[in-house]
XYZ file of C-alpha atoms in Angstrom:
704
model
C 319.493 174.939 230.602
C 320.145 175.827 233.126
C 322.863 176.877 235.442
C 321.775 179.055 238.241
C 321.190 176.493 240.757
C 324.567 174.622 240.487
C 326.145 176.169 243.571
C 323.075 175.528 245.825
C 322.759 172.115 244.617
C 326.209 171.277 246.245
C 324.155 171.452 249.498
C 321.710 168.870 248.008
C 322.449 165.670 250.080
C 322.303 162.968 252.565
C 321.819 161.962 256.374
C 320.231 159.473 258.805
C 318.980 156.134 258.462
C 316.494 153.145 258.398
C 315.555 150.393 256.484
C 313.418 151.292 253.320
C 309.665 151.695 254.244
C 307.192 149.046 253.025
C 305.683 149.601 249.454
C 302.466 151.091 249.567
C 299.613 150.026 247.571
C 298.095 153.527 246.502
C 297.626 154.530 242.858
C 300.117 156.328 241.164
C 299.194 159.608 239.696
C 298.421 159.020 235.928
C 298.770 162.193 233.640
C 296.163 162.014 230.789
C 297.481 161.298 227.351
C 296.654 163.759 224.541
C 299.006 163.073 221.466
C 300.441 165.953 219.818
C 302.664 165.220 216.700
C 305.782 167.297 216.855
C 307.499 167.563 212.985
C 310.711 168.720 211.725
C 313.257 167.721 209.180
C 310.893 165.072 207.940
C 310.766 163.247 211.143
C 307.709 163.055 213.695
C 307.497 162.826 217.354
C 304.529 161.914 219.394
C 304.342 163.800 222.799
C 301.332 162.587 224.878
C 302.049 165.016 227.701
C 302.555 168.120 225.831
C 299.455 169.471 227.545
C 301.183 170.098 230.666
C 302.983 173.011 229.194
C 300.218 175.503 230.446
C 300.741 176.770 233.936
C 297.375 178.610 233.692
C 295.227 175.249 233.131
C 293.668 174.187 236.328
C 294.119 170.560 235.387
C 297.690 170.941 235.251
C 297.615 172.519 238.616
C 295.472 169.644 240.047
C 298.012 167.199 238.614
C 301.020 168.540 240.019
C 299.324 168.838 243.552
C 298.237 165.217 243.175
C 301.923 164.244 242.271
C 303.226 166.197 245.640
C 300.244 164.250 247.458
C 301.348 161.066 246.350
C 305.149 161.913 247.000
C 304.148 162.707 250.569
C 302.337 159.437 251.094
C 305.108 157.327 249.738
C 307.636 158.915 252.200
C 305.238 159.408 254.899
C 307.385 156.508 256.726
C 310.194 158.895 256.776
C 308.430 161.963 258.273
C 310.445 161.401 261.551
C 313.611 161.030 259.946
C 313.023 164.378 257.824
C 312.419 166.172 260.852
C 315.737 164.792 262.540
C 317.664 165.625 259.621
C 316.259 169.249 259.364
C 317.016 169.789 263.036
C 320.485 168.336 262.533
C 321.221 170.439 259.502
C 319.927 173.547 261.146
C 321.829 172.871 264.460
C 325.095 173.066 262.477
C 324.137 176.715 261.424
C 325.341 179.619 263.440
C 322.087 181.397 263.285
C 323.027 184.701 264.191
C 326.077 185.064 262.008
C 327.354 187.691 259.876
C 329.650 187.991 256.796
C 333.206 189.478 256.740
C 333.066 193.261 256.674
C 334.066 194.893 253.422
C 335.454 198.422 253.159
C 333.863 200.398 250.205
C 333.983 204.164 250.097
C 334.217 204.913 253.872
C 331.908 202.230 254.972
C 332.229 198.885 256.270
C 329.407 196.764 254.509
C 328.152 193.228 255.947
C 325.216 191.177 255.886
C 323.789 189.220 258.900
C 321.363 186.893 260.156
C 319.192 187.040 263.469
C 318.312 183.858 265.498
C 315.652 182.149 263.783
C 315.250 184.573 260.701
C 315.079 183.083 257.378
C 316.655 186.089 255.334
C 319.527 188.338 255.597
C 319.772 191.988 256.937
C 321.964 194.106 254.898
C 324.123 196.613 256.980
C 326.943 199.026 257.204
C 329.092 200.873 259.575
C 330.888 204.350 258.929
C 334.489 204.382 258.994
C 335.076 201.443 261.690
C 333.802 197.972 262.337
C 333.192 199.706 266.074
C 330.841 202.438 264.570
C 327.074 202.127 265.134
C 325.187 199.808 262.978
C 323.059 201.090 259.911
C 320.581 198.891 258.662
C 319.957 199.634 255.082
C 317.571 196.592 254.421
C 316.003 193.997 256.363
C 314.749 191.213 254.306
C 312.779 189.520 256.909
C 310.568 192.725 256.954
C 310.278 193.139 253.426
C 309.631 189.197 252.702
C 306.504 189.241 255.167
C 303.623 189.400 252.746
C 305.260 186.759 250.281
C 305.836 182.937 250.183
C 308.955 183.617 248.042
C 311.338 186.669 248.389
C 314.919 187.269 247.182
C 317.258 190.616 247.037
C 318.736 190.453 243.635
C 321.081 193.370 243.614
C 321.602 196.444 245.616
C 323.862 199.276 245.214
C 324.775 202.200 247.241
C 325.174 205.810 245.549
C 328.642 207.427 245.607
C 327.241 210.096 248.240
C 326.405 207.007 250.473
C 322.850 208.463 250.600
C 320.518 206.137 248.454
C 320.417 202.774 248.065
C 318.719 200.980 244.939
C 317.986 197.476 245.291
C 315.712 194.813 243.242
C 313.255 192.316 244.929
C 311.901 189.030 243.167
C 308.599 187.639 244.835
C 307.924 184.929 242.599
C 310.956 183.203 241.826
C 310.939 183.757 238.190
C 313.862 186.149 237.976
C 311.497 189.181 237.152
C 312.706 191.932 239.470
C 311.032 195.271 240.816
C 313.124 197.989 241.321
C 313.191 200.104 244.667
C 315.021 203.063 245.951
C 315.387 203.756 249.744
C 316.817 207.050 251.278
C 319.436 206.085 253.669
C 318.968 209.318 255.733
C 315.323 209.315 256.079
C 314.521 205.747 255.617
C 311.915 206.705 252.985
C 311.516 204.214 250.248
C 310.507 205.232 246.513
C 308.529 202.732 244.472
C 309.732 203.350 241.128
C 307.168 201.446 239.507
C 309.865 199.595 237.378
C 309.075 195.838 236.827
C 310.318 193.147 234.574
C 314.195 194.005 235.749
C 316.920 191.758 235.490
C 318.091 192.202 238.931
C 321.414 194.455 238.521
C 321.172 198.038 239.365
C 324.134 200.684 239.289
C 324.562 204.292 240.323
C 326.283 206.664 238.242
C 328.527 209.485 239.743
C 325.867 212.096 239.859
C 324.111 210.224 242.851
C 320.762 210.659 241.168
C 320.832 208.650 237.883
C 320.443 204.718 238.082
C 321.079 202.224 235.220
C 319.460 198.717 235.158
C 318.565 195.783 232.738
C 315.022 194.906 231.678
C 313.934 191.530 230.423
C 311.601 190.292 227.866
C 308.566 189.001 230.092
C 308.039 185.845 227.816
C 311.477 184.836 226.976
C 313.011 186.258 230.155
C 316.066 187.531 228.000
C 317.983 190.227 229.450
C 317.750 192.747 226.364
C 317.315 196.392 227.329
C 319.630 199.025 229.444
C 317.546 201.606 230.752
C 318.454 205.077 232.726
C 316.358 206.415 235.601
C 316.894 209.366 237.803
C 315.588 209.671 241.458
C 312.155 211.448 241.309
C 311.731 211.093 237.765
C 308.309 211.156 236.225
C 307.503 209.231 233.435
C 309.186 206.015 232.023
C 312.830 205.202 232.126
C 314.799 206.047 229.284
C 316.003 203.229 227.238
C 319.724 203.690 226.226
C 320.618 200.323 224.711
C 318.835 197.682 222.978
C 320.312 194.042 222.178
C 318.367 193.012 219.038
C 320.269 190.062 218.504
C 318.141 187.148 220.359
C 321.038 185.058 220.840
C 322.784 187.673 223.222
C 321.827 188.804 226.533
C 322.768 192.148 228.100
C 323.580 193.674 231.471
C 325.665 196.702 232.919
C 328.174 197.040 235.703
C 330.408 199.872 237.060
C 334.314 199.662 237.196
C 336.172 199.189 240.416
C 337.448 202.685 240.456
C 334.102 204.084 239.718
C 335.393 205.647 236.473
C 333.362 203.679 234.044
C 329.950 202.292 233.284
C 330.194 199.186 231.313
C 327.174 197.568 229.103
C 328.522 193.850 228.441
C 326.522 191.622 225.754
C 327.367 188.044 225.711
C 326.479 184.799 224.121
C 327.965 181.431 224.509
C 330.993 182.169 222.055
C 331.140 185.821 221.879
C 331.064 189.161 224.141
C 330.879 192.859 223.422
C 331.541 195.790 225.597
C 330.728 199.596 225.732
C 331.605 201.905 228.243
C 330.732 205.601 229.483
C 332.332 207.825 231.763
C 330.346 207.465 235.096
C 330.220 211.117 235.469
C 328.502 211.739 232.245
C 325.498 209.749 232.667
C 323.537 211.151 229.723
C 326.390 210.719 227.503
C 326.794 208.036 224.625
C 328.357 204.872 225.206
C 330.993 204.019 223.026
C 332.362 200.597 221.820
C 335.471 198.848 223.018
C 335.606 196.095 220.451
C 332.706 194.915 218.142
C 331.433 191.256 218.317
C 332.892 188.694 216.751
C 332.130 185.053 216.241
C 334.104 183.161 218.972
C 335.797 186.076 220.345
C 335.279 186.514 224.073
C 336.880 189.397 225.903
C 336.349 191.163 229.402
C 337.635 194.298 230.380
C 338.972 195.764 233.701
C 339.624 199.745 233.410
C 342.818 200.848 235.020
C 343.544 204.676 234.797
C 344.277 205.719 231.232
C 344.095 201.872 229.753
C 342.057 198.812 230.132
C 343.166 195.356 230.952
C 341.549 192.749 228.559
C 341.080 189.147 229.234
C 340.667 187.231 225.926
C 340.507 184.036 223.938
C 341.795 185.747 220.780
C 344.209 183.501 219.542
C 344.361 181.949 223.030
C 342.194 178.985 223.736
C 343.046 179.203 227.534
C 342.943 183.082 227.627
C 345.533 185.517 227.963
C 345.703 188.929 229.476
C 346.205 192.013 226.992
C 346.128 195.849 227.591
C 345.074 198.827 225.399
C 344.615 202.550 225.741
C 341.378 203.866 226.667
C 341.124 205.964 223.729
C 342.093 203.112 221.324
C 340.105 200.148 222.353
C 340.072 197.859 219.074
C 341.940 194.797 219.256
C 344.642 195.901 216.726
C 345.818 197.934 219.839
C 346.039 195.208 222.229
C 349.277 194.202 223.457
C 350.237 191.109 225.601
C 350.607 191.222 229.350
C 350.315 187.624 230.118
C 350.864 184.863 227.707
C 348.655 182.156 226.616
C 349.780 178.816 228.225
C 348.320 175.536 226.930
C 348.575 173.847 230.226
C 346.986 176.909 232.424
C 343.463 178.387 232.230
C 343.507 182.251 232.900
C 339.921 182.556 234.740
C 339.954 186.170 235.724
C 342.108 189.221 237.026
C 341.949 191.527 240.025
C 343.537 194.912 239.681
C 344.807 197.365 242.508
C 346.890 200.269 242.245
C 350.163 198.610 242.243
C 349.061 195.006 241.877
C 347.568 192.387 239.658
C 345.962 189.302 240.830
C 345.692 186.291 238.106
C 343.167 183.770 239.017
C 344.750 180.666 237.174
C 343.614 176.934 236.784
C 346.248 174.105 236.385
C 345.551 170.472 236.649
C 341.863 171.281 237.669
C 342.908 173.527 240.668
C 343.024 177.156 241.260
C 346.128 179.269 241.938
C 346.253 183.129 242.499
C 349.434 184.552 241.052
C 350.385 188.037 242.282
C 352.267 190.928 240.213
C 353.638 193.905 241.459
C 352.932 196.351 238.543
C 355.881 198.711 239.189
C 358.767 196.212 238.825
C 356.898 193.047 237.455
C 358.047 190.660 240.293
C 355.580 187.812 240.729
C 354.938 185.142 243.351
C 352.024 182.668 244.073
C 349.698 182.395 247.187
C 350.550 179.215 249.060
C 347.711 176.464 249.512
C 348.330 173.130 251.220
C 345.585 170.829 250.447
C 345.103 168.571 247.552
C 341.953 169.431 246.544
C 340.260 172.815 247.468
C 338.550 175.932 245.988
C 340.532 179.392 246.111
C 339.124 182.570 244.258
C 339.614 186.440 244.262
C 337.033 187.893 246.797
C 335.600 191.242 247.011
C 337.817 193.960 246.562
C 336.366 197.165 246.323
C 339.424 199.543 247.303
C 341.580 200.264 244.236
C 344.367 201.707 246.685
C 345.077 198.760 248.409
C 348.035 196.190 249.231
C 345.626 193.694 250.626
C 343.961 191.185 248.590
C 340.865 189.488 249.858
C 340.387 186.011 248.803
C 337.971 183.191 249.315
C 339.088 179.573 250.240
C 337.224 176.267 250.923
C 337.609 172.575 250.555
C 335.257 169.598 251.225
C 336.942 169.408 254.738
C 337.667 173.212 255.136
C 334.560 175.620 256.126
C 334.062 178.498 253.697
C 336.811 181.032 254.652
C 337.840 184.582 253.887
C 341.465 185.732 254.151
C 343.098 189.166 253.749
C 346.628 188.704 251.916
C 349.136 191.396 252.296
C 350.620 191.382 248.861
C 353.838 193.066 249.707
C 354.877 191.164 253.094
C 352.992 187.909 252.068
C 351.191 187.716 255.340
C 347.958 185.999 255.478
C 345.124 186.922 257.970
C 342.009 184.879 258.255
C 339.063 187.356 258.463
C 336.153 184.939 258.875
C 335.441 181.261 258.756
C 332.125 179.643 258.516
C 331.405 178.254 262.022
C 329.897 174.870 262.022
C 327.952 174.006 265.301
C 327.189 170.562 266.389
C 330.731 169.002 267.260
C 332.051 169.253 263.708
C 335.954 168.605 263.276
C 337.682 168.825 260.098
C 340.276 166.562 261.576
C 337.480 163.526 261.275
C 337.487 163.447 257.720
C 339.502 162.990 254.542
C 339.457 164.254 251.139
C 341.416 162.741 248.048
C 341.418 163.211 244.380
C 341.584 160.293 241.817
C 341.292 159.846 237.957
C 338.795 157.757 236.194
C 339.498 156.592 233.043
C 336.906 157.541 230.454
C 335.907 155.352 227.303
C 338.166 157.354 224.915
C 341.233 156.972 227.770
C 340.771 160.489 228.919
C 341.416 160.709 232.652
C 338.349 162.429 234.530
C 339.144 163.616 238.180
C 337.024 162.744 240.959
C 336.984 164.363 244.166
C 336.114 162.284 247.510
C 335.130 162.937 250.774
C 334.631 160.412 253.586
C 335.258 159.584 257.189
C 338.584 158.570 258.339
C 339.199 154.798 258.584
C 336.891 154.013 255.514
C 337.147 150.628 254.502
C 337.364 149.690 250.904
C 335.100 146.913 250.929
C 332.533 147.979 248.138
C 329.872 148.114 250.797
C 330.022 151.742 251.279
C 326.819 153.905 250.155
C 328.092 156.698 247.821
C 326.580 159.789 246.159
C 328.114 161.145 242.949
C 327.323 164.562 242.168
C 327.893 165.978 238.370
C 326.905 168.879 236.275
C 329.291 169.031 233.123
C 327.815 171.932 230.996
C 328.438 175.707 230.523
C 332.001 175.586 231.452
C 331.253 175.617 234.993
C 333.874 173.589 236.895
C 333.102 171.422 239.790
C 334.495 173.182 242.835
C 335.208 170.981 245.945
C 333.447 173.416 248.512
C 332.539 172.782 251.926
C 328.774 171.826 252.645
C 327.981 171.242 256.250
C 324.837 169.344 255.308
C 326.764 166.550 253.363
C 328.538 165.949 256.974
C 325.553 164.164 257.903
C 325.962 161.675 254.782
C 329.546 161.113 255.772
C 329.241 160.478 259.437
C 326.957 157.600 258.714
C 329.566 156.015 256.356
C 328.632 157.615 252.951
C 331.293 158.639 250.696
C 330.537 161.624 248.887
C 332.130 162.410 245.337
C 332.437 165.033 242.814
C 332.733 164.166 238.998
C 334.861 166.563 237.235
C 333.581 165.574 233.635
C 333.655 167.119 230.432
C 331.573 170.046 229.614
C 332.896 172.020 232.740
C 336.296 173.915 232.660
C 338.072 171.695 235.236
C 341.045 170.930 232.908
C 340.947 174.045 230.710
C 338.906 175.328 227.711
C 339.399 172.410 225.849
C 337.696 170.134 228.641
C 334.486 172.356 228.019
C 334.617 172.148 224.335
C 334.840 168.320 224.414
C 331.539 168.353 226.392
C 329.130 170.346 224.294
C 327.613 170.554 221.108
C 328.166 167.343 218.899
C 330.431 166.216 221.672
C 327.818 166.263 224.450
C 327.698 162.801 225.145
C 331.187 162.623 226.679
C 329.659 164.401 229.666
C 327.288 161.454 230.144
C 329.950 158.717 229.344
C 332.682 160.473 231.546
C 330.163 160.207 234.545
C 329.464 156.734 234.087
C 333.245 156.053 233.990
C 333.676 157.756 237.298
C 330.701 155.627 238.615
C 332.140 152.566 237.489
C 335.699 153.514 238.732
C 334.366 153.914 242.344
C 332.695 150.423 241.864
C 335.924 149.003 240.577
C 338.078 150.327 243.229
C 335.477 149.336 246.046
C 334.509 152.595 247.147
C 330.850 151.501 246.692
C 328.716 148.981 244.780
C 325.688 149.558 242.595
C 323.341 148.374 245.256
C 324.575 151.564 247.312
C 325.360 154.044 244.719
C 323.526 157.060 244.222
C 323.782 160.062 241.723
C 322.609 163.655 241.656
C 322.653 166.496 239.585
C 320.436 169.491 239.064
C 319.675 171.710 235.832
C 321.989 171.068 233.180
C 323.026 168.207 235.778
C 319.658 166.929 235.768
C 319.951 166.494 232.059
C 322.919 164.629 232.984
C 320.978 162.602 235.329
C 318.322 161.620 232.718
C 320.843 160.606 230.305
C 322.840 158.255 232.737
C 319.817 156.453 233.785
C 318.862 155.639 230.155
C 322.214 154.519 229.215
C 323.267 152.693 232.631
C 320.054 152.373 234.912
C 321.466 149.245 236.560
C 324.665 151.399 237.786
C 322.631 153.003 240.519
C 320.110 152.314 243.386
C 318.781 156.142 243.435
C 318.933 159.235 241.419
C 318.045 162.708 242.357
C 317.153 164.997 239.296
C 316.676 168.736 240.474
C 314.993 171.119 238.000
C 316.141 168.753 235.147
C 316.440 170.026 231.777
C 315.311 166.723 230.045
C 313.071 167.603 227.237
C 316.093 168.964 225.200
C 314.660 168.652 221.586
C 311.427 170.432 222.190
C 312.576 172.935 224.211
C 315.380 174.087 221.931
C 312.863 174.306 219.069
C 310.883 176.972 220.932
C 312.201 180.361 220.829
C 309.686 181.528 223.054
C 311.204 179.519 226.219
C 313.219 181.378 228.047
C 317.220 180.927 227.279
C 316.495 178.937 224.094
C 318.086 181.394 221.599
C 320.824 182.525 223.825
C 322.100 178.730 224.049
C 322.217 177.381 220.656
C 326.058 177.450 220.956
C 325.747 175.312 223.848
C 323.493 172.525 222.745
C 323.164 173.276 219.103
C 320.319 174.560 217.063
C 317.708 171.716 216.164
C 316.511 173.750 213.354
C 319.694 172.200 211.776
C 319.238 168.566 211.192
C 322.723 167.506 212.179
C 322.060 169.007 215.616
C 318.661 167.864 215.711
C 319.594 164.078 215.204
C 322.354 164.392 217.661
C 320.291 165.832 220.522
C 317.628 163.575 219.830
C 319.910 160.650 220.304
C 320.623 161.669 223.963
C 317.567 163.607 225.050
C 316.177 162.160 228.210
C 312.617 162.527 227.660
C 312.985 161.239 223.868
C 315.026 158.226 224.940
C 312.637 156.850 227.694
C 312.151 153.143 226.839
C 310.894 150.048 228.599
C 313.609 149.003 231.000
C 314.084 148.775 234.747
C 314.962 152.425 235.984
C 316.470 153.021 239.402
C 314.412 154.772 242.294
C 313.996 158.357 241.070
C 313.039 161.540 242.907
C 312.707 164.397 240.611
C 312.196 168.085 241.801
C 310.948 171.121 239.932
C 309.658 174.653 240.732
C 306.169 176.124 239.010
C 307.724 179.541 238.691
C 311.237 178.097 237.164
C 312.651 180.483 234.774
C 315.499 178.122 233.683
C 313.811 174.950 233.109
C 310.227 174.892 232.709
C 308.278 172.928 235.289
C 306.698 170.852 232.435
C 309.899 169.283 231.412
C 310.202 167.139 234.389
C 306.542 166.647 234.995
C 306.350 164.879 231.462
C 309.616 163.091 232.186
C 308.270 161.646 235.243
C 304.806 160.787 233.475
C 306.531 159.062 230.567
C 308.883 157.201 233.059
C 305.876 155.688 234.864
C 304.617 154.307 231.767
C 307.745 152.566 230.591
C 309.454 151.554 233.863
C 309.564 147.779 234.110
C 311.070 147.775 237.701
C 309.115 148.092 240.878
C 311.311 151.193 241.855
C 309.777 154.486 242.985
C 309.422 157.313 240.621
C 308.475 160.627 242.430
C 307.796 164.101 241.583
C 307.790 167.412 243.915
C 306.940 170.568 242.587
C 307.445 173.795 244.805
C 304.367 175.759 243.857
C 305.799 179.054 245.374
C 309.258 178.776 244.092
C 311.634 178.778 240.739
C 314.812 177.304 239.694
C 316.595 177.487 243.099
C 313.778 176.054 245.130
C 312.473 177.703 248.236
C 313.661 180.983 249.539
C 314.627 181.348 253.090
C 317.620 179.404 254.675
C 315.417 177.070 256.874
C 313.022 176.521 254.277
C 315.713 175.188 251.651
C 316.761 172.906 254.494
C 313.339 171.495 254.623
C 313.491 170.513 251.074
C 317.049 169.080 251.466
C 315.805 166.854 254.424
C 313.246 165.285 252.159
C 315.820 164.606 249.616
C 318.368 163.110 252.179
C 315.498 160.809 253.691
C 314.903 159.693 250.205
C 318.503 158.449 249.919
C 319.044 157.213 253.286
C 315.631 155.183 253.170
C 316.889 153.558 250.198
C 320.524 152.538 251.432
C 318.953 151.078 254.716
C 321.512 152.857 256.766
C 321.458 152.171 260.396
C 322.857 154.459 263.118
């Protein structure tokens, strides 16, 4: 389950070197066994570690702390290496950096960091980037009393006077809503808790809309309205009664509409309200239908509609704003079997389509008055490009983002009429980094059913294909999230020492179109696992690596991937990192009180139906642990994880210890102060990464 960690996990790997430390004769933690029988469909499962499902139990907390102490002891010989890695990765960061400024409603907005600070400072300048800086929010000050801190969202009122923002101080996606007067600096504590994180101003400069969550299931289920200075509770304007859907609210680009969107895996529904009528009634765009997904973009007196209606890879429609049922939709961009239409950006005179062909994104620019089209040119074989933040409707400049495994994250302004490109901001990488020292390549492995699966590689120039290179293979393969080749300065530490870094673009993502996703979920989920194994075997066969130095990593739903492949092919990997892994699939998907369960039946299946129960049971990592020689494993979790509950990896580790026939390590780390994304703060996160890199490098026996 379990997707929010995906992008951060790409920063998750690698660095210096020494031979693996000596085995230590210290007792491994042993979780108490209290058998619990779980029965459905006439089938019984015995779970001896079910008792760990209670974070209020002092014995559970004591066990997790014991595991952390054991990990520290087992990795104590790498402490110097961990510190070296931390300093090395930290040394690549320009600590006093800031984002590209974005013009919105007369102000240039940007985020900056100060030397040594963990958290960002949210700023703006009026009218010009040379104007005096105004600090809206200093997250470092706000975070001082808290071991964990995150600003979920912020929105500035149309009159530029107020900023509303949400904060999470636990890591469980339960936000508190705050309002600050930007003229006086005074902050209003609204008393609103259990917010989802999003916050949107109406056009009257005093009314806020936001989403609240169920405190048990964490489902985003209610939209509420609140006015500055209001006494009493916020007013509920919408309740999403279907437990398989979640809901949220946003404002259209031209600030014309407020939009409530309800979504499940296979269906969406939108309602709209004029932003200048905040107490009015939202009206339906088109009612929900099974397997109908649509996303609207208001444009003057019509809506553009991106939809999969009779279009597996999506097409673009338009409809009058006063007649929005799909019977009124007319086609603007046709469906193309070879092209996935991912999204659109709308300007006064231009429409930009974000498309994906053969696994790579393209940006197509259309001049609306005459229909003329062209593509933005990109020169690398493997890269990631996307429509960026474009707040102003009446502009001829497209801001887009670009990166690759060798190109640091970059922000460009593209003049759509002259086709001139200006680099606005590129991530500055310190420590002597030069992209000229590295190469990236895209290859194709062949899956068991003959399907070609892309693999993207990063390595230092001059690599010898002798089968001796340590290699880290990363995968995800769920929710239709494509595995984008993005720059990560941390990975340079690995590649500088002879590692190959590889991304497996396996089914379950949308790398090769919508069918790629559908062929890796529900009753086809095992394609995700066999694709990953095929990529690993291909890299061995082509002598990029060898099982003695081959490593794998994945997190969340990618942690499920790790659990499945080590059950299926444990001998293929020297070591595996599984971050916040979704490994107890059947038990979790049978428990409707656990966050995200009901909303994800269309992703994994509903095990209350026997066909899905049997299939899920056949691959669920926890249920399929058996006596065999498992590779070295480092498993991580967060006590307050809202996506994958901490007890899944804790139970999995306990069971692996009982069945593992090898002498390889099985280690568990629980961040007792964080949730799904790990530690907050940019340097605290690097500390955790340094531990994981040291685990890999110690096993690889890499020498400087």
